[in-house]
Amino acid sequence: MPASPCPRITKSYFVVNAAHIIAVKRDGHELTSQQIAWFIGGFSRGDIPHYQMSALAMAIYLQGMSAAETTALTMEMLASGVTLRWDKSAASYVDKHSTGGVGDKISLVLTPLLACCGLRAPMISGRGLGATGGTLDKLESIPGFRTNLRLEELQRQTDSVGCVITGATDELAPADRKLYALRDVTATVASIPLITASIMSKKLAEGLDVLVLDVKFGSGAFMKRLEDARQLANAMVAVGASMGVKTSALLTDMNQPLGRFAGNAVEVNESVEVLSGGGPPDVRELTLALGAELLVSSGMASATPEAYRQLTKHLDNGDAIAKFREMVRAQGGDFDAARNVAPPQVVKSRNAGYVSHIDTEQLGMAVVELGGGRKKVGDAIDHSVGVEMLVRHGDRVCIGEPLVNILAPPQAARQWEEIIGKAFTVSDSRPEPLSLVAERIG
Ligand code: URA
């Protein structure tokens, strides 16, 4: 049955129906921005039923979209909700988005660090998806920490503290939430234009001046291949630029967990170490690389070395951890309350040689299975579980040498020992070293 045309679109040639638009895309033709606006507007209002939206999503999945179509789709999803407005006279508003990885705790470190550098960072973040952890889940291991701020609270805190990390509200890009639920059950998540529109509509709703994207590739990432990550990054950077937001992307390696720990409380603890000037070198390195993109693009630093100087100063002189404490307090959290961590159970190598491959997705899934993530919406999270990496890619190990600690109640840890051990491949030859930041796109 034809859906009723959007009242805003009155020209007669737009008297088309949803089935016609689906057929245009199915047959590999480009949609006009008016057709996309008409369709997404109708879906948001409930005039176009979910089965027609699902059919269009599948047509997009199979046929792809041009840059112009992807921008139009993003704009319409953005227009389904509100866009935050800021008084930009005092500061630039910036954010970072990661496509998700195992042990990826960069948001916890970078957001307060940016505030220390004079930027405002209104970060709207998400929960775990598949094997990748969620920033909100990690922060909720701090007793009392609120991740459901109202928009007014988010805006007030951004301007008073300089930073906030909270979840999306129903007012921001609601079409994305409706469409994502359909994509999830119609095998249409892994589509570059659909992912681009989904991520960018939510980020653009923050009303930013500058955005940096951390697009991950490798065994623990959504995109396994560098080429796919590059394509996604190019699409997102193009959409950001066409909407007037300075956008750049780093393609970063996710062939091993980022840092030493993956889980929830353990990742908060590790972030606290980095915020206090210590912590694992890879977490610090990626924080600085992403932060430098934002400082230079926003004009807070004249060039990358100056940006690194500012960022390292605030990590090393206590400012960054103080700002994190301030953000936690503003969101109702008790930074000093105990964050329980489950006891360690070591998994040892059965072979001698070099750690040549780490099935990072498997490690992430193990954390989910231990209770550190959700298998279905609404599952409770055990913030105390996780894994602790005792080796890195390329390390030499002997038989019986520890590879990883499983942080979980002993019975659960024993159940996962075999599978977690198999995530590590130990070979005779030394593997090529991994490069954390493989490419920049901007
Ligand atoms: N994350 C999102 O927000 N949207 C997608 O489509 C995929 C990952």
Short mmCIF file of C-alpha atoms and ligand atoms in Angstrom, two decimals:
data_model
loop_
_atom_site.label_atom_id
_atom_site.label_comp_id
_atom_site.label_asym_id
_atom_site.label_seq_id
_atom_site.Cartn_x
_atom_site.Cartn_y
_atom_site.Cartn_z
CA MET A 1 0.00 0.00 0.00
CA PRO A 2 1.45 3.40 -0.89
CA ALA A 3 2.53 5.54 2.02
CA SER A 4 1.08 9.02 2.24
CA PRO A 5 3.40 11.64 0.75
CA CYS A 6 5.16 13.95 3.16
CA PRO A 7 3.16 17.20 3.42
CA ARG A 8 6.41 19.21 3.04
CA ILE A 9 6.93 17.76 -0.41
CA THR A 10 4.19 19.02 -2.63
CA LYS A 11 5.64 18.89 -6.17
CA SER A 12 3.65 16.43 -8.21
CA TYR A 13 6.58 14.37 -9.38
CA PHE A 14 7.16 13.44 -5.76
CA VAL A 15 3.84 11.69 -5.70
CA VAL A 16 5.68 8.42 -5.60
CA ASN A 17 5.30 5.62 -3.17
CA ALA A 18 7.73 3.74 -1.02
CA ALA A 19 7.63 0.61 -3.20
CA HIS A 20 8.73 2.64 -6.21
CA ILE A 21 11.69 4.08 -4.30
CA ILE A 22 12.69 0.63 -3.07
CA ALA A 23 12.56 -0.65 -6.68
CA VAL A 24 14.75 2.23 -7.91
CA LYS A 25 17.43 1.31 -5.38
CA ARG A 26 16.99 -2.43 -5.90
CA ASP A 27 17.69 -1.95 -9.62
CA GLY A 28 20.93 -0.15 -8.87
CA HIS A 29 19.90 3.42 -9.64
CA GLU A 30 20.78 6.42 -7.55
CA LEU A 31 18.09 7.91 -5.30
CA THR A 32 17.57 11.66 -5.26
CA SER A 33 17.93 13.51 -1.99
CA GLN A 34 14.18 14.28 -2.19
CA GLN A 35 13.35 10.58 -2.43
CA ILE A 36 15.58 9.83 0.55
CA ALA A 37 14.05 12.71 2.53
CA TRP A 38 10.53 11.56 1.68
CA PHE A 39 11.28 7.98 2.68
CA ILE A 40 13.17 8.61 5.93
CA GLY A 41 10.71 11.33 6.96
CA GLY A 42 7.81 8.92 6.39
CA PHE A 43 9.56 6.15 8.32
CA SER A 44 10.33 8.49 11.26
CA ARG A 45 6.72 9.65 11.48
CA GLY A 46 5.45 6.06 11.26
CA ASP A 47 3.80 6.53 7.84
CA ILE A 48 6.14 4.04 6.17
CA PRO A 49 5.95 0.61 7.78
CA HIS A 50 8.99 -1.29 9.05
CA TYR A 51 8.79 -3.92 6.28
CA GLN A 52 9.26 -1.27 3.58
CA MET A 53 12.12 0.32 5.52
CA SER A 54 13.70 -3.14 5.90
CA ALA A 55 13.36 -3.71 2.14
CA LEU A 56 15.06 -0.38 1.38
CA ALA A 57 17.83 -1.21 3.88
CA MET A 58 18.44 -4.51 2.06
CA ALA A 59 18.47 -2.74 -1.33
CA ILE A 60 21.06 -0.27 0.07
CA TYR A 61 23.04 -3.16 1.55
CA LEU A 62 23.18 -4.92 -1.83
CA GLN A 63 23.59 -1.91 -4.14
CA GLY A 64 25.53 0.52 -1.95
CA MET A 65 25.09 4.29 -2.11
CA SER A 66 26.94 7.18 -3.72
CA ALA A 67 28.55 9.87 -1.55
CA ALA A 68 25.62 12.20 -2.29
CA GLU A 69 23.06 9.57 -1.30
CA THR A 70 24.95 8.75 1.90
CA THR A 71 25.06 12.44 2.84
CA ALA A 72 21.33 12.81 2.14
CA LEU A 73 20.55 9.74 4.24
CA THR A 74 22.66 11.09 7.12
CA MET A 75 21.02 14.53 6.91
CA GLU A 76 17.54 13.04 7.07
CA MET A 77 18.39 10.81 10.03
CA LEU A 78 19.89 13.83 11.76
CA ALA A 79 16.76 15.88 10.95
CA SER A 80 14.57 13.26 12.65
CA GLY A 81 15.70 14.70 16.01
CA VAL A 82 17.27 17.75 17.60
CA THR A 83 20.77 19.12 17.04
CA LEU A 84 22.50 20.64 20.07
CA ARG A 85 23.22 24.36 19.85
CA TRP A 86 26.14 25.94 21.68
CA ASP A 87 27.54 29.39 22.30
CA LYS A 88 30.70 28.89 20.26
CA SER A 89 32.27 32.23 21.24
CA ALA A 90 34.12 30.72 24.21
CA ALA A 91 35.41 27.40 22.89
CA SER A 92 35.30 24.81 20.13
CA TYR A 93 33.10 21.75 20.61
CA VAL A 94 34.80 18.52 19.64
CA ASP A 95 34.39 14.77 19.91
CA LYS A 96 35.92 11.43 18.99
CA HIS A 97 34.11 8.36 17.76
CA SER A 98 35.54 4.86 17.71
CA THR A 99 34.05 2.08 15.60
CA GLY A 100 34.70 -0.16 18.61
CA GLY A 101 37.38 -2.52 19.77
CA VAL A 102 38.47 -4.82 22.57
CA GLY A 103 40.07 -2.93 25.46
CA ASP A 104 39.28 0.40 23.79
CA LYS A 105 39.16 2.80 26.72
CA ILE A 106 40.37 5.88 24.85
CA SER A 107 37.13 7.86 25.41
CA LEU A 108 37.60 7.70 29.19
CA VAL A 109 41.04 9.26 28.90
CA LEU A 110 40.63 11.59 25.95
CA THR A 111 37.39 13.35 26.94
CA PRO A 112 38.68 14.95 30.20
CA LEU A 113 42.07 15.52 28.59
CA LEU A 114 40.47 17.63 25.85
CA ALA A 115 38.67 19.69 28.48
CA CYS A 116 42.05 20.35 30.15
CA CYS A 117 43.26 21.77 26.81
CA GLY A 118 40.39 24.29 26.67
CA LEU A 119 38.09 22.35 24.34
CA ARG A 120 34.52 21.32 25.16
CA ALA A 121 33.77 17.64 24.68
CA PRO A 122 30.08 16.62 24.81
CA MET A 123 30.58 12.90 24.19
CA ILE A 124 27.50 10.81 23.54
CA SER A 125 28.59 7.23 23.78
CA GLY A 126 27.23 3.71 23.47
CA ARG A 127 27.11 0.29 25.03
CA GLY A 128 28.93 -2.88 24.07
CA LEU A 129 28.17 -4.30 20.63
CA GLY A 130 29.22 -7.90 19.90
CA ALA A 131 32.78 -8.48 21.09
CA THR A 132 33.53 -4.80 21.60
CA GLY A 133 33.08 -3.17 24.98
CA GLY A 134 30.93 -0.11 25.62
CA THR A 135 32.14 3.12 27.22
CA LEU A 136 28.89 3.52 29.18
CA ASP A 137 29.13 -0.02 30.58
CA LYS A 138 32.70 0.67 31.71
CA LEU A 139 31.81 3.97 33.38
CA GLU A 140 28.92 2.31 35.21
CA SER A 141 31.49 0.28 37.17
CA ILE A 142 32.01 3.54 39.09
CA PRO A 143 29.29 3.41 41.77
CA GLY A 144 26.61 6.05 41.19
CA PHE A 145 27.88 7.21 37.78
CA ARG A 146 24.91 8.38 35.67
CA THR A 147 24.95 7.70 31.93
CA ASN A 148 21.38 8.84 31.27
CA LEU A 149 21.70 12.61 31.54
CA ARG A 150 18.92 14.74 30.07
CA LEU A 151 19.95 17.04 27.23
CA GLU A 152 19.84 20.12 29.50
CA GLU A 153 22.13 18.36 31.99
CA LEU A 154 24.49 17.33 29.20
CA GLN A 155 24.69 20.90 27.93
CA ARG A 156 25.09 22.42 31.38
CA GLN A 157 27.88 20.02 32.35
CA THR A 158 29.72 20.45 29.04
CA ASP A 159 29.89 24.18 29.65
CA SER A 160 30.68 24.01 33.39
CA VAL A 161 33.11 21.04 33.55
CA GLY A 162 34.22 21.05 29.90
CA CYS A 163 33.32 17.43 29.26
CA VAL A 164 30.64 14.82 29.67
CA ILE A 165 30.21 11.17 28.67
CA THR A 166 26.61 10.03 28.55
CA GLY A 167 24.18 7.92 26.51
CA ALA A 168 22.01 9.05 23.60
CA THR A 169 18.56 10.36 24.42
CA ASP A 170 15.38 9.77 22.42
CA GLU A 171 15.62 13.32 21.03
CA LEU A 172 18.89 12.68 19.13
CA ALA A 173 18.57 11.03 15.68
CA PRO A 174 15.60 8.83 16.67
CA ALA A 175 15.36 7.50 13.09
CA ASP A 176 18.72 5.80 13.63
CA ARG A 177 17.48 3.92 16.67
CA LYS A 178 14.41 2.67 14.76
CA LEU A 179 16.43 1.76 11.68
CA TYR A 180 19.24 0.09 13.66
CA ALA A 181 16.72 -2.22 15.34
CA LEU A 182 15.53 -3.33 11.87
CA ARG A 183 19.06 -3.71 10.50
CA ASP A 184 20.00 -5.86 13.46
CA VAL A 185 17.35 -8.45 12.59
CA THR A 186 17.54 -8.23 8.78
CA ALA A 187 21.30 -8.85 8.33
CA THR A 188 21.87 -5.32 7.04
CA VAL A 189 24.20 -3.93 9.72
CA ALA A 190 27.44 -4.43 7.75
CA SER A 191 26.75 -1.83 5.04
CA ILE A 192 29.12 1.11 4.70
CA PRO A 193 26.46 3.74 3.79
CA LEU A 194 24.13 2.53 6.54
CA ILE A 195 26.92 2.48 9.15
CA THR A 196 28.08 5.92 8.00
CA ALA A 197 24.62 7.46 8.28
CA SER A 198 24.02 5.76 11.63
CA ILE A 199 27.25 6.93 13.26
CA MET A 200 27.42 10.36 11.66
CA SER A 201 23.79 11.33 12.31
CA LYS A 202 24.35 10.76 16.04
CA LYS A 203 27.70 12.58 16.11
CA LEU A 204 26.45 15.53 14.03
CA ALA A 205 23.50 15.89 16.42
CA GLU A 206 26.07 16.99 19.04
CA GLY A 207 26.53 20.27 17.11
CA LEU A 208 30.31 19.85 16.84
CA ASP A 209 33.01 21.98 15.23
CA VAL A 210 35.53 19.14 14.92
CA LEU A 211 35.26 15.36 14.94
CA VAL A 212 37.95 12.70 14.86
CA LEU A 213 37.10 9.10 13.96
CA ASP A 214 39.03 6.09 15.21
CA VAL A 215 38.23 3.50 12.56
CA LYS A 216 39.53 0.15 13.66
CA PHE A 217 40.54 -2.83 11.55
CA GLY A 218 41.73 -6.32 12.41
CA SER A 219 40.61 -9.39 14.28
CA GLY A 220 38.91 -7.51 17.15
CA ALA A 221 37.23 -4.87 14.96
CA PHE A 222 33.97 -4.62 13.11
CA MET A 223 35.98 -4.18 9.89
CA LYS A 224 38.46 -7.03 9.60
CA ARG A 225 40.30 -5.64 6.58
CA LEU A 226 42.21 -2.38 6.32
CA GLU A 227 40.62 -1.69 2.88
CA ASP A 228 37.11 -1.86 4.37
CA ALA A 229 38.08 0.38 7.28
CA ARG A 230 39.54 2.86 4.76
CA GLN A 231 36.32 2.86 2.75
CA LEU A 232 34.22 3.45 5.87
CA ALA A 233 36.56 6.22 7.05
CA ASN A 234 36.44 7.93 3.65
CA ALA A 235 32.64 7.81 3.63
CA MET A 236 32.36 9.25 7.17
CA VAL A 237 34.97 11.96 6.59
CA ALA A 238 33.17 13.02 3.39
CA VAL A 239 29.81 13.24 5.17
CA GLY A 240 31.30 15.24 8.07
CA ALA A 241 33.02 17.67 5.70
CA SER A 242 29.89 18.13 3.59
CA MET A 243 27.98 19.05 6.75
CA GLY A 244 30.56 21.69 7.76
CA VAL A 245 32.27 19.72 10.56
CA LYS A 246 36.06 19.39 10.29
CA THR A 247 36.42 15.62 10.25
CA SER A 248 39.47 13.39 10.08
CA ALA A 249 40.02 9.71 10.73
CA LEU A 250 42.81 7.46 11.93
CA LEU A 251 42.82 3.83 10.83
CA THR A 252 44.04 1.92 13.85
CA ASP A 253 45.06 -1.66 14.47
CA MET A 254 42.81 -3.96 16.51
CA ASN A 255 44.72 -7.21 16.08
CA GLN A 256 45.32 -7.30 19.82
CA PRO A 257 43.45 -5.71 22.74
CA LEU A 258 44.28 -2.07 23.38
CA GLY A 259 46.21 -1.84 26.63
CA ARG A 260 46.65 -4.61 29.15
CA PHE A 261 43.04 -5.10 30.25
CA ALA A 262 39.65 -5.73 28.65
CA GLY A 263 36.50 -5.64 30.78
CA ASN A 264 34.74 -2.90 32.69
CA ALA A 265 36.17 -2.02 36.14
CA VAL A 266 39.64 -3.08 34.96
CA GLU A 267 39.43 -0.67 32.03
CA VAL A 268 38.38 2.20 34.28
CA ASN A 269 41.37 1.41 36.52
CA GLU A 270 43.69 1.31 33.52
CA SER A 271 42.29 4.62 32.24
CA VAL A 272 42.99 6.16 35.65
CA GLU A 273 46.63 5.07 35.26
CA VAL A 274 46.88 6.74 31.84
CA LEU A 275 45.12 9.88 33.12
CA SER A 276 47.74 9.98 35.90
CA GLY A 277 50.64 9.94 33.44
CA GLY A 278 51.31 6.18 33.38
CA GLY A 279 49.53 3.19 31.90
CA PRO A 280 50.29 1.10 28.84
CA PRO A 281 52.17 2.85 26.01
CA ASP A 282 49.64 1.95 23.28
CA VAL A 283 46.71 3.56 25.15
CA ARG A 284 48.74 6.71 25.72
CA GLU A 285 49.98 6.75 22.12
CA LEU A 286 46.50 6.48 20.60
CA THR A 287 45.05 9.04 23.04
CA LEU A 288 47.74 11.52 22.00
CA ALA A 289 47.32 10.83 18.28
CA LEU A 290 43.53 11.34 18.38
CA GLY A 291 43.80 14.32 20.73
CA ALA A 292 46.37 15.99 18.47
CA GLU A 293 43.96 15.73 15.51
CA LEU A 294 41.33 17.65 17.49
CA LEU A 295 43.70 20.25 18.90
CA VAL A 296 45.18 21.09 15.51
CA SER A 297 41.87 21.08 13.61
CA SER A 298 40.23 23.31 16.23
CA GLY A 299 43.14 25.74 16.18
CA MET A 300 44.08 25.11 19.84
CA ALA A 301 47.51 23.98 18.66
CA SER A 302 49.46 25.35 15.72
CA ALA A 303 50.81 21.95 14.68
CA THR A 304 51.04 18.34 15.86
CA PRO A 305 54.19 18.70 18.04
CA GLU A 306 52.59 21.60 19.91
CA ALA A 307 49.43 19.52 20.39
CA TYR A 308 51.47 16.63 21.81
CA ARG A 309 53.21 19.05 24.16
CA GLN A 310 49.90 20.32 25.56
CA LEU A 311 48.35 16.85 25.86
CA THR A 312 51.34 15.22 27.56
CA LYS A 313 51.66 18.15 29.97
CA HIS A 314 48.09 17.64 31.23
CA LEU A 315 48.51 13.87 31.50
CA ASP A 316 51.74 14.17 33.45
CA ASN A 317 50.98 17.11 35.78
CA GLY A 318 47.78 15.75 37.38
CA ASP A 319 45.31 17.97 35.47
CA ALA A 320 43.78 15.12 33.45
CA ILE A 321 43.02 12.87 36.42
CA ALA A 322 41.64 15.85 38.36
CA LYS A 323 39.32 16.66 35.43
CA PHE A 324 38.20 13.02 35.25
CA ARG A 325 37.36 13.09 38.97
CA GLU A 326 35.42 16.32 38.41
CA MET A 327 33.44 14.74 35.55
CA VAL A 328 32.69 11.63 37.62
CA ARG A 329 31.51 13.76 40.54
CA ALA A 330 29.32 15.91 38.26
CA GLN A 331 27.63 12.74 36.99
CA GLY A 332 26.96 11.39 40.48
CA GLY A 333 29.80 8.87 40.59
CA ASP A 334 31.97 8.00 43.60
CA PHE A 335 35.48 7.82 42.19
CA ASP A 336 36.97 6.59 45.47
CA ALA A 337 34.48 3.75 46.07
CA ALA A 338 35.90 0.28 45.49
CA ARG A 339 35.64 -1.07 41.96
CA ASN A 340 35.73 -4.84 42.44
CA VAL A 341 37.90 -6.95 40.18
CA ALA A 342 37.45 -10.74 40.04
CA PRO A 343 40.44 -12.98 40.97
CA PRO A 344 42.96 -13.92 38.26
CA GLN A 345 43.34 -17.38 36.80
CA VAL A 346 46.36 -17.75 34.57
CA VAL A 347 46.34 -19.41 31.13
CA LYS A 348 49.75 -20.71 30.08
CA SER A 349 51.26 -21.32 26.67
CA ARG A 350 51.36 -24.91 25.43
CA ASN A 351 53.94 -24.05 22.78
CA ALA A 352 57.23 -22.24 22.51
CA GLY A 353 57.84 -19.53 19.92
CA TYR A 354 56.46 -16.14 18.98
CA VAL A 355 52.93 -14.86 19.62
CA SER A 356 52.05 -14.48 15.94
CA HIS A 357 48.28 -14.01 16.04
CA ILE A 358 45.76 -13.06 18.73
CA ASP A 359 42.11 -13.77 17.99
CA THR A 360 40.99 -10.54 19.59
CA GLU A 361 37.33 -11.03 18.77
CA GLN A 362 37.46 -14.35 20.62
CA LEU A 363 38.91 -12.60 23.69
CA GLY A 364 36.19 -9.96 23.49
CA MET A 365 33.50 -12.61 23.20
CA ALA A 366 35.01 -14.42 26.19
CA VAL A 367 34.61 -11.24 28.26
CA VAL A 368 30.97 -11.08 27.13
CA GLU A 369 30.45 -14.76 28.05
CA LEU A 370 32.02 -14.22 31.47
CA GLY A 371 29.29 -11.63 32.07
CA GLY A 372 31.25 -8.49 31.14
CA GLY A 373 28.97 -7.75 28.16
CA ARG A 374 25.41 -8.40 27.02
CA LYS A 375 24.23 -11.26 24.86
CA LYS A 376 20.81 -9.67 24.58
CA VAL A 377 19.35 -6.25 25.36
CA GLY A 378 18.67 -5.86 29.06
CA ASP A 379 21.20 -8.47 30.31
CA ALA A 380 22.89 -7.40 33.56
CA ILE A 381 26.64 -6.75 33.41
CA ASP A 382 29.24 -8.10 35.83
CA HIS A 383 31.65 -5.18 35.99
CA SER A 384 34.29 -7.19 37.86
CA VAL A 385 35.24 -9.69 35.12
CA GLY A 386 37.69 -9.34 32.25
CA VAL A 387 41.02 -10.45 30.86
CA GLU A 388 44.54 -9.23 31.51
CA MET A 389 47.01 -9.60 28.66
CA LEU A 390 50.40 -10.87 29.83
CA VAL A 391 51.94 -10.98 26.34
CA ARG A 392 51.79 -8.80 23.22
CA HIS A 393 51.85 -9.64 19.52
CA GLY A 394 55.42 -10.66 18.57
CA ASP A 395 56.56 -11.60 22.11
CA ARG A 396 58.65 -14.75 22.51
CA VAL A 397 57.19 -17.31 24.93
CA CYS A 398 58.28 -20.66 26.38
CA ILE A 399 56.06 -23.65 27.14
CA GLY A 400 54.27 -22.98 30.44
CA GLU A 401 54.78 -19.21 30.27
CA PRO A 402 51.68 -17.14 31.21
CA LEU A 403 49.74 -15.67 28.26
CA VAL A 404 46.71 -14.12 29.89
CA ASN A 405 44.88 -13.89 33.20
CA ILE A 406 41.16 -14.60 33.19
CA LEU A 407 39.54 -12.33 35.77
CA ALA A 408 36.42 -14.20 36.84
CA PRO A 409 35.05 -16.45 39.57
CA PRO A 410 37.21 -19.64 39.45
CA GLN A 411 34.54 -21.95 38.07
CA ALA A 412 33.68 -19.63 35.15
CA ALA A 413 37.38 -19.02 34.50
CA ARG A 414 38.07 -22.77 34.27
CA GLN A 415 35.23 -23.13 31.75
CA TRP A 416 36.80 -20.54 29.43
CA GLU A 417 40.46 -21.45 29.89
CA GLU A 418 40.66 -23.71 26.83
CA ILE A 419 38.92 -21.29 24.47
CA ILE A 420 40.87 -18.28 25.69
CA GLY A 421 44.14 -20.21 25.35
CA LYS A 422 43.25 -21.01 21.74
CA ALA A 423 42.93 -17.31 20.95
CA PHE A 424 46.77 -17.17 20.98
CA THR A 425 48.75 -18.64 18.07
CA VAL A 426 52.39 -19.32 18.91
CA SER A 427 54.62 -19.95 15.87
CA ASP A 428 58.28 -20.57 15.10
CA SER A 429 58.78 -17.43 13.08
CA ARG A 430 58.66 -13.88 14.36
CA PRO A 431 55.59 -12.07 12.91
CA GLU A 432 55.67 -8.67 11.25
CA PRO A 433 55.25 -5.98 13.93
CA LEU A 434 51.86 -4.25 14.07
CA SER A 435 51.55 -0.54 13.55
CA LEU A 436 48.97 1.01 15.89
CA VAL A 437 48.11 4.00 13.69
CA ALA A 438 48.21 2.70 10.14
CA GLU A 439 46.84 5.69 8.21
CA ARG A 440 45.30 9.12 8.50
CA ILE A 441 42.39 10.27 6.36
CA GLY A 442 41.32 13.88 6.44
N1 URA B 1 27.60 1.63 15.36
C1 URA B 1 26.55 2.44 15.08
O1 URA B 1 26.24 3.37 15.81
N2 URA B 1 25.85 2.19 13.96
C2 URA B 1 26.14 1.19 13.11
O2 URA B 1 25.48 1.04 12.11
C3 URA B 1 27.25 0.35 13.41
C4 URA B 1 27.97 0.62 14.55
#
